[in-house]
Short mmCIF file of C-alpha atoms and ligand atoms in Angstrom, two decimals:
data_model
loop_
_atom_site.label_atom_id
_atom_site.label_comp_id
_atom_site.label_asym_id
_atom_site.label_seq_id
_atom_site.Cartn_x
_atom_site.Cartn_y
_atom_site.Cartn_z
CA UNK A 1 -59.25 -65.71 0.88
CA UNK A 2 -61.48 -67.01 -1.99
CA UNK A 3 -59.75 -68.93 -4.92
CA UNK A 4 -61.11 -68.50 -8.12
CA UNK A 5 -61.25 -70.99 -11.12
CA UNK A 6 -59.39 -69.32 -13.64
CA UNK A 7 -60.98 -70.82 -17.08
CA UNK A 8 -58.19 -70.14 -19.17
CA UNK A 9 -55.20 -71.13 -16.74
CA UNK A 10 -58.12 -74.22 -15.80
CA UNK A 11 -56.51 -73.71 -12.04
CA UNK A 12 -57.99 -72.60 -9.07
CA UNK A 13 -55.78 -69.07 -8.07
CA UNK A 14 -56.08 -66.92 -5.13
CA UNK A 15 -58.46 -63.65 -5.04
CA UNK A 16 -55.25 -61.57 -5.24
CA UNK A 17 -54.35 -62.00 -8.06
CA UNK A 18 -58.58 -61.20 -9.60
CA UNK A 19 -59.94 -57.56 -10.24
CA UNK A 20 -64.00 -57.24 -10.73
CA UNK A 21 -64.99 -55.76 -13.77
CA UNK A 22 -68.91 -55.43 -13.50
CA UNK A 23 -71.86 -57.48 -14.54
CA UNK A 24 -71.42 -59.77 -17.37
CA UNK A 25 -73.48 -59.98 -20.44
CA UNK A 26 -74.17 -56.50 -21.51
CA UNK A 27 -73.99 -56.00 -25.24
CA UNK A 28 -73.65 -52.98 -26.76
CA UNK A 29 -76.04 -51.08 -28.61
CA UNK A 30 -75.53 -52.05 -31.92
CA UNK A 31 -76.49 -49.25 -33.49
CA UNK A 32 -75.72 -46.14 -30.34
CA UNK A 33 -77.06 -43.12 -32.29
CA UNK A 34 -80.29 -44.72 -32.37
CA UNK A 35 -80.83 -44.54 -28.62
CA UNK A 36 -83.08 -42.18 -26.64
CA UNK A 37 -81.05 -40.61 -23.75
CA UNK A 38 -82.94 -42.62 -21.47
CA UNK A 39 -81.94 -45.85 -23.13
CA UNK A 40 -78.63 -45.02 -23.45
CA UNK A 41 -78.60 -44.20 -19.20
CA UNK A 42 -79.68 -47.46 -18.80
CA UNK A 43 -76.91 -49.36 -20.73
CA UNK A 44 -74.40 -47.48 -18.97
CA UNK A 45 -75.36 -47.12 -15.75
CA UNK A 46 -78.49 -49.61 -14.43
CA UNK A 47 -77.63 -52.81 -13.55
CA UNK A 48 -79.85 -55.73 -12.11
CA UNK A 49 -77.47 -55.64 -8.81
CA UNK A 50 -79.64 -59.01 -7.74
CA UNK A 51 -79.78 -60.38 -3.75
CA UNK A 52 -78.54 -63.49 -5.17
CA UNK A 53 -77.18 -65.19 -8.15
CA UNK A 54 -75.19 -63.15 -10.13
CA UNK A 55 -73.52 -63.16 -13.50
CA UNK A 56 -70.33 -60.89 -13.55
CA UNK A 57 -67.03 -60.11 -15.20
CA UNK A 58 -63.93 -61.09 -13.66
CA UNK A 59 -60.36 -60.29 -14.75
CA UNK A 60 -56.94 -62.75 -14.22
CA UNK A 61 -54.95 -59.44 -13.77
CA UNK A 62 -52.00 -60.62 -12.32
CA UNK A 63 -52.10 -64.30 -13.82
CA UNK A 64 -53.10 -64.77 -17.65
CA UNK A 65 -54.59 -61.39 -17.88
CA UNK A 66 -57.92 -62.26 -19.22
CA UNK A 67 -61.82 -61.12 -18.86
CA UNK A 68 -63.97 -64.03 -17.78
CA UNK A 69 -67.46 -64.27 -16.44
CA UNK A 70 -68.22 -65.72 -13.34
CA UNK A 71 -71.64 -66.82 -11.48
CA UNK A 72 -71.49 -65.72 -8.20
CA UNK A 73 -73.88 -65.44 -5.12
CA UNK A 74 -73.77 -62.18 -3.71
CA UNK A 75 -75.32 -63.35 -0.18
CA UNK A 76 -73.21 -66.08 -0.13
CA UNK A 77 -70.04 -65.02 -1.73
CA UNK A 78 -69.76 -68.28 -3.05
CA UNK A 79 -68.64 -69.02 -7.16
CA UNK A 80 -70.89 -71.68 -8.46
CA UNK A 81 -69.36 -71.36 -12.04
CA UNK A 82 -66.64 -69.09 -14.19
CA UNK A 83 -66.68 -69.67 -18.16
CA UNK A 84 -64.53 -67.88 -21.15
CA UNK A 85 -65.83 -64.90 -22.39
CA UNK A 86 -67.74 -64.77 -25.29
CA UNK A 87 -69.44 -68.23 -24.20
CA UNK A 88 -73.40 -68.00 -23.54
CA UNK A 89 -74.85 -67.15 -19.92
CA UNK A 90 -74.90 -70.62 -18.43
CA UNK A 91 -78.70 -72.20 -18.00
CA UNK A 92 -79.87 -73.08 -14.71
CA UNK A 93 -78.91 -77.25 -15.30
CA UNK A 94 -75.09 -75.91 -16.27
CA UNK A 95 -74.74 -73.92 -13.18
CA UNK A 96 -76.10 -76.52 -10.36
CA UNK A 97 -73.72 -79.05 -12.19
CA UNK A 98 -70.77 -77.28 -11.79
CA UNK A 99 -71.26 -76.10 -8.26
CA UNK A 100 -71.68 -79.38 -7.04
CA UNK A 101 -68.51 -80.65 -9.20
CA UNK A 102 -66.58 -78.02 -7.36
CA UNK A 103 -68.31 -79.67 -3.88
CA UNK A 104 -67.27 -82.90 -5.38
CA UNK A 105 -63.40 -82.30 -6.17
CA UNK A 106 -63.30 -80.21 -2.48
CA UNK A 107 -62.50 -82.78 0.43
CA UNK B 1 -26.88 -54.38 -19.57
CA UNK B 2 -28.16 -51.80 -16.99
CA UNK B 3 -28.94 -54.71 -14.48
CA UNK B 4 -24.76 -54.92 -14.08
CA UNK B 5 -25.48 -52.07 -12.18
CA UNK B 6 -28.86 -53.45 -9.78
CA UNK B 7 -27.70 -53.24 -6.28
CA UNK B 8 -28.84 -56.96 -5.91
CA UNK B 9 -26.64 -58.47 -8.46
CA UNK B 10 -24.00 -60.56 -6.56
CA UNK B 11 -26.48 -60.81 -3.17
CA UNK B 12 -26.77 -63.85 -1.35
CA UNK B 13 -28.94 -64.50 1.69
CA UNK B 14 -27.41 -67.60 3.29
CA UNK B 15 -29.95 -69.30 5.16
CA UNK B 16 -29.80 -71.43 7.77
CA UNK B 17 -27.92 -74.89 7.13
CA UNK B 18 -30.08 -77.44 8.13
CA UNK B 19 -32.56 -76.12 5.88
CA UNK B 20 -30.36 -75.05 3.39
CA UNK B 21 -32.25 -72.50 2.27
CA UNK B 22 -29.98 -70.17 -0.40
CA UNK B 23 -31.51 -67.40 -2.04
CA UNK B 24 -29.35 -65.13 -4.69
CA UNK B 25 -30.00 -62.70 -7.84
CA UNK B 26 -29.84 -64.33 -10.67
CA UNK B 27 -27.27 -63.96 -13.23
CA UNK B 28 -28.22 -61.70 -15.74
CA UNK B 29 -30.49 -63.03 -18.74
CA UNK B 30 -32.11 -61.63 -21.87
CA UNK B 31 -35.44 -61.37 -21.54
CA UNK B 32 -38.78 -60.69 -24.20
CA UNK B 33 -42.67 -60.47 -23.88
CA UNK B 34 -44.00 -62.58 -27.22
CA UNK B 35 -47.48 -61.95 -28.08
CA UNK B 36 -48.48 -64.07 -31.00
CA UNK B 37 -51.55 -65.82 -32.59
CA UNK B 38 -51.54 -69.55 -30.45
CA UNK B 39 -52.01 -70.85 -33.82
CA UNK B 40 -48.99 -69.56 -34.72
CA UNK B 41 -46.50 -70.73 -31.81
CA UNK B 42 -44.71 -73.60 -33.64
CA UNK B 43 -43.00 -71.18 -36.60
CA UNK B 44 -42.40 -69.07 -32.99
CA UNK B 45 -40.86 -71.77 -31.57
CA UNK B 46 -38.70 -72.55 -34.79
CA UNK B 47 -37.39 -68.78 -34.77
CA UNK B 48 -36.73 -69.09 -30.86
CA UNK B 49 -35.14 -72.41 -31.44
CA UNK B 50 -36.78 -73.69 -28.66
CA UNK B 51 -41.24 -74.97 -29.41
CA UNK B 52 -42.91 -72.94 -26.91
CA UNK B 53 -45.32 -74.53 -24.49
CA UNK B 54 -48.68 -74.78 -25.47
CA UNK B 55 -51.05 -74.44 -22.28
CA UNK B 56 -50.72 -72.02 -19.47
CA UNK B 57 -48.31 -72.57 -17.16
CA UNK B 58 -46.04 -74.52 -19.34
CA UNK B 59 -42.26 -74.63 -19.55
CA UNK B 60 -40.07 -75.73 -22.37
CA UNK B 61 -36.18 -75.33 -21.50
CA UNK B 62 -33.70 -76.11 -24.29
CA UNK B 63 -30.06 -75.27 -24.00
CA UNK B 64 -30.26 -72.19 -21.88
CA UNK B 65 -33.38 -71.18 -23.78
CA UNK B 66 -36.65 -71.12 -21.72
CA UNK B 67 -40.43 -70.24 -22.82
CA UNK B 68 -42.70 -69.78 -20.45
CA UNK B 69 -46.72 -69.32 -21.42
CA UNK B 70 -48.25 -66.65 -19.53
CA UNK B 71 -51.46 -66.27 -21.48
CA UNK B 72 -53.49 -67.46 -23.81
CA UNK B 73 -51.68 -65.51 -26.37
CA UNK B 74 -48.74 -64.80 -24.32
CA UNK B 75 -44.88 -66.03 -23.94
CA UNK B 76 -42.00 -64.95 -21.62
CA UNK B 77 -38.41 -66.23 -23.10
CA UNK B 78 -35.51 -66.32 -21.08
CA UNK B 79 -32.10 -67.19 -22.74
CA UNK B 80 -28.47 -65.95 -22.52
CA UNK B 81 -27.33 -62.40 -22.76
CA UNK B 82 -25.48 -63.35 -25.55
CA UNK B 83 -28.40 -64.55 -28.09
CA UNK B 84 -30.55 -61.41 -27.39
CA UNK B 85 -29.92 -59.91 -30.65
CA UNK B 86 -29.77 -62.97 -32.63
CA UNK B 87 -33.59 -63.96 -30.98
CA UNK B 88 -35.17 -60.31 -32.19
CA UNK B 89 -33.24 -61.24 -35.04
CA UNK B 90 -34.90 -64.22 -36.30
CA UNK B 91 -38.08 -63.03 -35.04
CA UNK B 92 -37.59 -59.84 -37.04
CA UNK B 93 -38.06 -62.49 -40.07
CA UNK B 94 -41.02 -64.14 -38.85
CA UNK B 95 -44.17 -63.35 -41.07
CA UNK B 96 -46.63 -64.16 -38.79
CA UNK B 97 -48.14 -61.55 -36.91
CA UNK B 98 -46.43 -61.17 -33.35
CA UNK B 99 -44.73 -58.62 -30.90
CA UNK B 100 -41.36 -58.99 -29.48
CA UNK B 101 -40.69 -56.50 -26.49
CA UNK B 102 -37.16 -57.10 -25.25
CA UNK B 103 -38.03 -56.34 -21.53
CA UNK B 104 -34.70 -57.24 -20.32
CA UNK B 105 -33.99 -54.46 -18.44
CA UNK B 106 -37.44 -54.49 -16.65
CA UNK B 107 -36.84 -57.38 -14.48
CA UNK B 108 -34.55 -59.35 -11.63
CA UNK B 109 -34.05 -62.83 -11.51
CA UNK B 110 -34.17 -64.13 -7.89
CA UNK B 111 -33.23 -67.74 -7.23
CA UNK B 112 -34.94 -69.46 -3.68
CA UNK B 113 -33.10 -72.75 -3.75
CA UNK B 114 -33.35 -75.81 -1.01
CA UNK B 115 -35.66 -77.56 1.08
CA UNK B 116 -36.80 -74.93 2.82
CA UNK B 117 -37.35 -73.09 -0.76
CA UNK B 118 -41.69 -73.33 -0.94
CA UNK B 119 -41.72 -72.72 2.94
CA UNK B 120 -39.87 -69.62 2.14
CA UNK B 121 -42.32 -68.54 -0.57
CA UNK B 122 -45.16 -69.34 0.73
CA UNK B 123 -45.03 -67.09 3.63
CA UNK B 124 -45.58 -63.93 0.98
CA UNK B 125 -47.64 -66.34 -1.81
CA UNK B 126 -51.22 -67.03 -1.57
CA UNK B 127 -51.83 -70.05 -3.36
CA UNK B 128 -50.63 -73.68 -2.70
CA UNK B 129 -47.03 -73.50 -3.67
CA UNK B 130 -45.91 -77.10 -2.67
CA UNK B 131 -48.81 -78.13 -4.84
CA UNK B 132 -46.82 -76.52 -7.93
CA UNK B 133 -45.87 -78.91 -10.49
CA UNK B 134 -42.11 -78.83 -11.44
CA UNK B 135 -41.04 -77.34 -14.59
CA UNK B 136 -44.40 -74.95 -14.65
CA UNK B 137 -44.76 -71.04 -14.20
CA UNK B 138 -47.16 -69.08 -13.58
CA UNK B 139 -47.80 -64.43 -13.01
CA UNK B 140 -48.80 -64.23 -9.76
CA UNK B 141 -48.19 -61.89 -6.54
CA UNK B 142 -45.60 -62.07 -3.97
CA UNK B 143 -47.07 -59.80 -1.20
CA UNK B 144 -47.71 -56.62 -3.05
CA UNK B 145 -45.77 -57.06 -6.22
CA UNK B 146 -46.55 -58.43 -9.14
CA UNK B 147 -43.70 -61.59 -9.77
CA UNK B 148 -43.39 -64.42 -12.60
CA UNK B 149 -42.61 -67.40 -10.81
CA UNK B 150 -40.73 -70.64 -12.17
CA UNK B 151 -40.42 -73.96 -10.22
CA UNK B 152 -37.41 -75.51 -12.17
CA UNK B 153 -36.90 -78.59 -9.97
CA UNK B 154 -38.52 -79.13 -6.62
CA UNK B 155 -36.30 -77.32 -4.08
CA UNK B 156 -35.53 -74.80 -6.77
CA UNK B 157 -37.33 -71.56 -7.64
CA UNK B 158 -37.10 -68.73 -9.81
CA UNK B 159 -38.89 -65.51 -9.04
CA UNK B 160 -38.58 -62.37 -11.91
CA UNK B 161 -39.78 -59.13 -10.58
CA UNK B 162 -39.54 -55.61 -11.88
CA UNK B 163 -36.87 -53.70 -10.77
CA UNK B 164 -38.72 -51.23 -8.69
CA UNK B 165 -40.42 -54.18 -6.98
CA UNK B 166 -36.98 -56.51 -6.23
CA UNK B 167 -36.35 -54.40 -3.29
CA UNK B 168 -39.43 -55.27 -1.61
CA UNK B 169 -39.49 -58.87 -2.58
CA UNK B 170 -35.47 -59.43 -1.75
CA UNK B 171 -36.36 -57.59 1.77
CA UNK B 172 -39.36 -59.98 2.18
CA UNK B 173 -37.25 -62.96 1.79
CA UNK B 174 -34.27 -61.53 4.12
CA UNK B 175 -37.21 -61.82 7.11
CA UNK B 176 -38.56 -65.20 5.77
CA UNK B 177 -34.85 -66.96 5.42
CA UNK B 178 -33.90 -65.13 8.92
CA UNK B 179 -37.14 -66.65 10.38
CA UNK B 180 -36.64 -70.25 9.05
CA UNK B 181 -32.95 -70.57 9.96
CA UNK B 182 -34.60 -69.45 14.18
CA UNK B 183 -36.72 -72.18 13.56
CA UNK B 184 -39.79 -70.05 14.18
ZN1 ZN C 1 -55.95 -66.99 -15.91
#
Protein backbone atom coordinates (compact mmCIF):
# COMPACT_ATOMS: atom_id res chain seq x y z
CA UNK A 1 0.00 0.00 0.00
CA UNK A 2 1.33 3.54 -0.76
CA UNK A 3 1.45 6.12 2.17
CA UNK A 4 0.83 9.47 1.35
CA UNK A 5 2.24 12.73 2.98
CA UNK A 6 -0.68 14.35 4.19
CA UNK A 7 0.39 18.28 4.17
CA UNK A 8 -1.97 19.37 6.58
CA UNK A 9 -1.79 16.38 9.19
CA UNK A 10 2.40 16.77 8.05
CA UNK A 11 2.24 12.67 8.52
CA UNK A 12 2.72 10.11 6.19
CA UNK A 13 -1.01 8.02 6.18
CA UNK A 14 -1.94 4.99 4.35
CA UNK A 15 -3.69 5.08 0.69
CA UNK A 16 -6.93 4.06 2.45
CA UNK A 17 -7.71 6.55 3.93
CA UNK A 18 -6.94 9.07 0.19
CA UNK A 19 -9.64 9.52 -2.64
CA UNK A 20 -8.27 11.07 -6.18
CA UNK A 21 -9.91 14.01 -7.22
CA UNK A 22 -8.40 14.80 -10.78
CA UNK A 23 -5.62 16.92 -12.11
CA UNK A 24 -4.60 19.82 -10.11
CA UNK A 25 -4.32 23.34 -11.24
CA UNK A 26 -7.29 24.03 -13.34
CA UNK A 27 -8.79 27.45 -12.78
CA UNK A 28 -11.93 28.34 -13.70
CA UNK A 29 -13.00 30.48 -16.35
CA UNK A 30 -13.27 33.63 -14.86
CA UNK A 31 -15.67 34.96 -16.78
CA UNK A 32 -17.84 31.30 -18.20
CA UNK A 33 -20.37 33.07 -20.49
CA UNK A 34 -17.60 34.29 -22.44
CA UNK A 35 -16.52 30.86 -23.65
CA UNK A 36 -17.04 29.26 -27.07
CA UNK A 37 -18.51 25.71 -26.61
CA UNK A 38 -15.35 24.38 -27.64
CA UNK A 39 -13.46 26.16 -24.91
CA UNK A 40 -15.71 25.41 -22.44
CA UNK A 41 -15.30 21.25 -23.55
CA UNK A 42 -11.92 21.65 -22.95
CA UNK A 43 -12.02 22.99 -19.31
CA UNK A 44 -14.27 20.34 -18.40
CA UNK A 45 -13.30 17.50 -19.96
CA UNK A 46 -9.44 17.49 -21.64
CA UNK A 47 -6.84 16.90 -19.50
CA UNK A 48 -2.97 16.59 -20.22
CA UNK A 49 -3.22 12.78 -18.81
CA UNK A 50 0.91 12.88 -19.19
CA UNK A 51 3.20 9.34 -19.33
CA UNK A 52 4.96 10.80 -16.50
CA UNK A 53 5.03 13.50 -13.99
CA UNK A 54 1.88 14.51 -12.95
CA UNK A 55 0.26 17.25 -10.92
CA UNK A 56 -3.10 16.06 -9.31
CA UNK A 57 -5.65 16.59 -6.58
CA UNK A 58 -5.77 14.41 -3.72
CA UNK A 59 -8.31 14.32 -0.88
CA UNK A 60 -7.55 13.23 3.16
CA UNK A 61 -11.15 11.75 3.17
CA UNK A 62 -11.05 9.73 6.00
CA UNK A 63 -8.24 11.73 7.99
CA UNK A 64 -8.42 15.71 8.03
CA UNK A 65 -10.72 15.84 5.14
CA UNK A 66 -8.86 18.17 2.96
CA UNK A 67 -8.04 18.75 -1.00
CA UNK A 68 -4.31 18.77 -1.60
CA UNK A 69 -2.22 18.51 -4.69
CA UNK A 70 0.17 15.99 -5.17
CA UNK A 71 3.11 15.35 -7.88
CA UNK A 72 2.97 12.04 -8.86
CA UNK A 73 4.60 9.74 -11.58
CA UNK A 74 2.12 7.88 -13.33
CA UNK A 75 4.74 5.15 -14.70
CA UNK A 76 6.18 4.92 -11.56
CA UNK A 77 3.45 5.39 -9.09
CA UNK A 78 5.78 7.05 -7.03
CA UNK A 79 4.83 10.74 -4.99
CA UNK A 80 7.75 13.01 -5.38
CA UNK A 81 5.87 15.92 -3.61
CA UNK A 82 2.16 16.86 -2.02
CA UNK A 83 1.62 20.73 -1.08
CA UNK A 84 -1.65 22.69 0.40
CA UNK A 85 -3.97 23.78 -1.95
CA UNK A 86 -4.01 27.05 -3.13
CA UNK A 87 -0.01 27.01 -3.08
CA UNK A 88 1.71 27.46 -6.69
CA UNK A 89 2.58 24.31 -8.98
CA UNK A 90 5.97 23.42 -7.58
CA UNK A 91 9.11 24.31 -10.12
CA UNK A 92 11.25 21.66 -11.27
CA UNK A 93 14.26 22.56 -8.31
CA UNK A 94 11.17 22.22 -5.53
CA UNK A 95 10.12 18.89 -6.75
CA UNK A 96 13.70 16.99 -7.12
CA UNK A 97 14.34 18.44 -3.54
CA UNK A 98 11.64 16.96 -1.95
CA UNK A 99 11.77 13.58 -3.57
CA UNK A 100 15.10 13.03 -2.53
CA UNK A 101 14.22 14.37 1.17
CA UNK A 102 11.60 11.70 1.22
CA UNK A 103 14.70 9.13 -0.07
CA UNK A 104 16.62 10.74 2.67
CA UNK A 105 14.20 10.32 5.82
CA UNK A 106 13.34 6.48 4.23
CA UNK A 107 15.97 3.88 5.67
CA UNK B 1 -29.34 8.64 25.66
CA UNK B 2 -30.32 6.17 22.85
CA UNK B 3 -26.81 4.44 23.17
CA UNK B 4 -28.36 2.92 26.78
CA UNK B 5 -29.99 0.89 24.43
CA UNK B 6 -26.69 -0.23 21.81
CA UNK B 7 -26.45 -3.90 22.08
CA UNK B 8 -22.65 -3.38 22.86
CA UNK B 9 -23.00 -1.35 25.92
CA UNK B 10 -21.86 -3.59 28.88
CA UNK B 11 -19.66 -6.06 26.29
CA UNK B 12 -16.44 -7.26 27.21
CA UNK B 13 -14.12 -9.44 25.15
CA UNK B 14 -11.72 -10.92 27.69
CA UNK B 15 -8.64 -11.73 26.03
CA UNK B 16 -6.19 -13.93 26.74
CA UNK B 17 -4.21 -13.33 30.16
CA UNK B 18 -0.81 -13.29 29.38
CA UNK B 19 -1.46 -10.66 27.02
CA UNK B 20 -4.00 -9.08 28.80
CA UNK B 21 -5.66 -7.87 26.14
CA UNK B 22 -9.36 -6.31 27.40
CA UNK B 23 -11.50 -4.75 25.02
CA UNK B 24 -15.09 -3.18 26.22
CA UNK B 25 -17.73 -0.37 25.02
CA UNK B 26 -17.15 2.51 26.45
CA UNK B 27 -19.27 4.17 28.92
CA UNK B 28 -21.46 6.48 27.44
CA UNK B 29 -20.12 10.15 26.67
CA UNK B 30 -21.43 13.37 25.15
CA UNK B 31 -20.11 13.94 22.12
CA UNK B 32 -19.93 17.31 19.41
CA UNK B 33 -18.33 18.05 15.92
CA UNK B 34 -16.82 21.91 16.41
CA UNK B 35 -16.06 23.61 13.27
CA UNK B 36 -14.57 26.97 13.97
CA UNK B 37 -12.14 29.60 12.48
CA UNK B 38 -8.38 28.13 13.95
CA UNK B 39 -7.95 31.65 14.77
CA UNK B 40 -10.62 31.47 16.87
CA UNK B 41 -9.93 28.18 19.06
CA UNK B 42 -8.74 29.84 22.32
CA UNK B 43 -12.35 31.81 23.12
CA UNK B 44 -13.47 27.90 21.96
CA UNK B 45 -11.45 26.52 24.34
CA UNK B 46 -12.58 29.10 27.13
CA UNK B 47 -16.40 28.14 26.41
CA UNK B 48 -15.38 24.30 26.44
CA UNK B 49 -13.38 24.90 29.52
CA UNK B 50 -10.82 22.92 28.26
CA UNK B 51 -7.97 25.07 25.21
CA UNK B 52 -8.32 22.86 22.35
CA UNK B 53 -5.25 21.47 20.66
CA UNK B 54 -3.82 23.38 18.08
CA UNK B 55 -2.23 20.97 15.32
CA UNK B 56 -3.71 17.85 13.93
CA UNK B 57 -3.68 15.06 15.86
CA UNK B 58 -3.58 16.79 19.13
CA UNK B 59 -5.20 15.95 22.45
CA UNK B 60 -5.97 18.17 25.36
CA UNK B 61 -7.79 16.20 28.32
CA UNK B 62 -8.94 18.26 31.31
CA UNK B 63 -11.18 16.85 33.96
CA UNK B 64 -13.18 14.43 31.91
CA UNK B 65 -13.18 16.95 29.09
CA UNK B 66 -11.25 15.91 25.90
CA UNK B 67 -10.63 17.88 22.43
CA UNK B 68 -9.42 16.20 19.86
CA UNK B 69 -8.30 18.18 16.37
CA UNK B 70 -9.42 16.42 13.42
CA UNK B 71 -8.86 19.11 10.83
CA UNK B 72 -7.56 22.06 10.09
CA UNK B 73 -10.71 23.69 11.13
CA UNK B 74 -12.06 20.81 12.93
CA UNK B 75 -12.60 19.56 16.76
CA UNK B 76 -14.18 16.40 18.29
CA UNK B 77 -15.05 16.99 22.24
CA UNK B 78 -15.71 14.27 24.41
CA UNK B 79 -16.90 15.01 28.04
CA UNK B 80 -19.49 13.61 30.50
CA UNK B 81 -23.11 12.99 29.76
CA UNK B 82 -23.85 15.26 32.30
CA UNK B 83 -22.20 18.67 30.84
CA UNK B 84 -23.77 18.13 27.34
CA UNK B 85 -26.20 20.82 27.72
CA UNK B 86 -24.16 23.12 29.69
CA UNK B 87 -21.19 22.76 26.63
CA UNK B 88 -23.96 23.82 23.70
CA UNK B 89 -24.76 26.12 26.30
CA UNK B 90 -21.81 28.22 26.56
CA UNK B 91 -21.10 27.73 23.04
CA UNK B 92 -24.58 29.02 22.25
CA UNK B 93 -22.90 32.42 23.68
CA UNK B 94 -19.86 32.34 21.74
CA UNK B 95 -19.75 35.21 19.05
CA UNK B 96 -17.37 33.85 16.95
CA UNK B 97 -18.46 32.11 14.05
CA UNK B 98 -18.58 28.20 14.71
CA UNK B 99 -20.87 25.01 14.48
CA UNK B 100 -21.65 22.78 17.29
CA UNK B 101 -23.30 19.39 16.11
CA UNK B 102 -24.00 17.31 19.21
CA UNK B 103 -23.29 13.91 17.45
CA UNK B 104 -23.66 11.96 20.52
CA UNK B 105 -25.86 9.57 19.43
CA UNK B 106 -23.85 8.84 16.19
CA UNK B 107 -21.05 7.05 17.74
CA UNK B 108 -19.61 4.00 20.16
CA UNK B 109 -16.81 4.26 22.27
CA UNK B 110 -14.69 1.06 22.17
CA UNK B 111 -11.82 0.71 24.63
CA UNK B 112 -8.65 -1.92 23.40
CA UNK B 113 -6.66 -1.88 26.59
CA UNK B 114 -3.20 -3.96 27.40
CA UNK B 115 -0.12 -5.03 25.92
CA UNK B 116 -1.43 -6.75 23.35
CA UNK B 117 -3.71 -3.47 22.60
CA UNK B 118 -1.64 -2.06 19.04
CA UNK B 119 -1.13 -5.82 18.04
CA UNK B 120 -4.82 -6.04 18.24
CA UNK B 121 -5.38 -2.94 16.10
CA UNK B 122 -3.11 -3.26 13.83
CA UNK B 123 -4.33 -6.39 12.34
CA UNK B 124 -7.50 -4.19 10.78
CA UNK B 125 -5.26 -0.61 10.69
CA UNK B 126 -3.05 0.27 7.93
CA UNK B 127 -0.65 2.59 9.20
CA UNK B 128 2.11 2.17 11.89
CA UNK B 129 0.12 2.05 15.04
CA UNK B 130 2.98 1.33 17.59
CA UNK B 131 4.57 4.36 16.00
CA UNK B 132 1.50 6.49 17.45
CA UNK B 133 2.45 9.01 19.88
CA UNK B 134 0.48 8.84 23.22
CA UNK B 135 -2.10 11.31 23.95
CA UNK B 136 -2.69 11.95 19.93
CA UNK B 137 -5.78 11.04 17.62
CA UNK B 138 -6.24 10.83 14.50
CA UNK B 139 -9.80 9.78 11.58
CA UNK B 140 -8.67 6.94 10.06
CA UNK B 141 -10.10 3.37 8.87
CA UNK B 142 -10.40 0.23 10.72
CA UNK B 143 -10.97 -2.32 7.86
CA UNK B 144 -13.91 -0.86 6.09
CA UNK B 145 -15.22 1.66 8.51
CA UNK B 146 -14.48 4.86 9.03
CA UNK B 147 -13.18 5.12 13.12
CA UNK B 148 -11.63 8.15 15.26
CA UNK B 149 -8.95 6.67 17.08
CA UNK B 150 -7.35 7.93 20.51
CA UNK B 151 -4.11 6.48 22.06
CA UNK B 152 -4.62 7.72 25.73
CA UNK B 153 -1.62 5.95 27.30
CA UNK B 154 0.44 3.31 25.58
CA UNK B 155 -1.41 0.01 26.15
CA UNK B 156 -4.63 1.97 26.05
CA UNK B 157 -6.85 2.81 23.08
CA UNK B 158 -9.96 4.39 22.26
CA UNK B 159 -11.73 3.68 19.02
CA UNK B 160 -15.32 5.84 18.25
CA UNK B 161 -17.23 4.43 15.41
CA UNK B 162 -20.70 5.07 14.11
CA UNK B 163 -23.22 2.99 15.26
CA UNK B 164 -23.97 1.17 12.11
CA UNK B 165 -20.24 0.46 11.80
CA UNK B 166 -19.55 -0.86 15.75
CA UNK B 167 -20.87 -4.15 14.74
CA UNK B 168 -18.33 -4.75 12.24
CA UNK B 169 -15.46 -3.27 14.12
CA UNK B 170 -16.53 -5.10 17.69
CA UNK B 171 -16.78 -8.47 15.41
CA UNK B 172 -13.30 -7.66 13.95
CA UNK B 173 -11.78 -7.44 17.27
CA UNK B 174 -13.70 -10.69 18.71
CA UNK B 175 -11.36 -12.66 15.82
CA UNK B 176 -8.23 -10.51 16.56
CA UNK B 177 -8.43 -10.96 20.66
CA UNK B 178 -9.49 -14.81 19.95
CA UNK B 179 -6.39 -15.06 17.68
CA UNK B 180 -3.86 -13.40 20.10
CA UNK B 181 -4.96 -15.25 23.26
CA UNK B 182 -4.09 -18.95 20.55
CA UNK B 183 -0.98 -17.37 20.19
CA UNK B 184 -1.30 -17.41 16.41
ZN1 LIG C 1 -4.79 15.19 6.38
Amino acid sequence: MLLIRCPYCEAERPELEFTYAGEAHIARPADPSALSDDEWRDFLFIRTNPRGRHFERWRHMHGCGRFFNAVRDTVTDKFAMTYKAGAPRPSDEEIALAASSVKEARP
Amino acid sequence: MLLANHPLLGKTIAGDKTSSLTIRAAEDVARFSLRIDPASAQSAGAAFGTPLPTRIGGLVENGGRTALQLGPDEWVLLAPVAESDAIAEAFAALQEPHSLVDIGHREVGILVEGEAAALALRSAIAFDVEAMPVGSGCRTIFDKAQIVLIREDNNRFRIEVWRSFADHVWGLLQAVSREIALGI
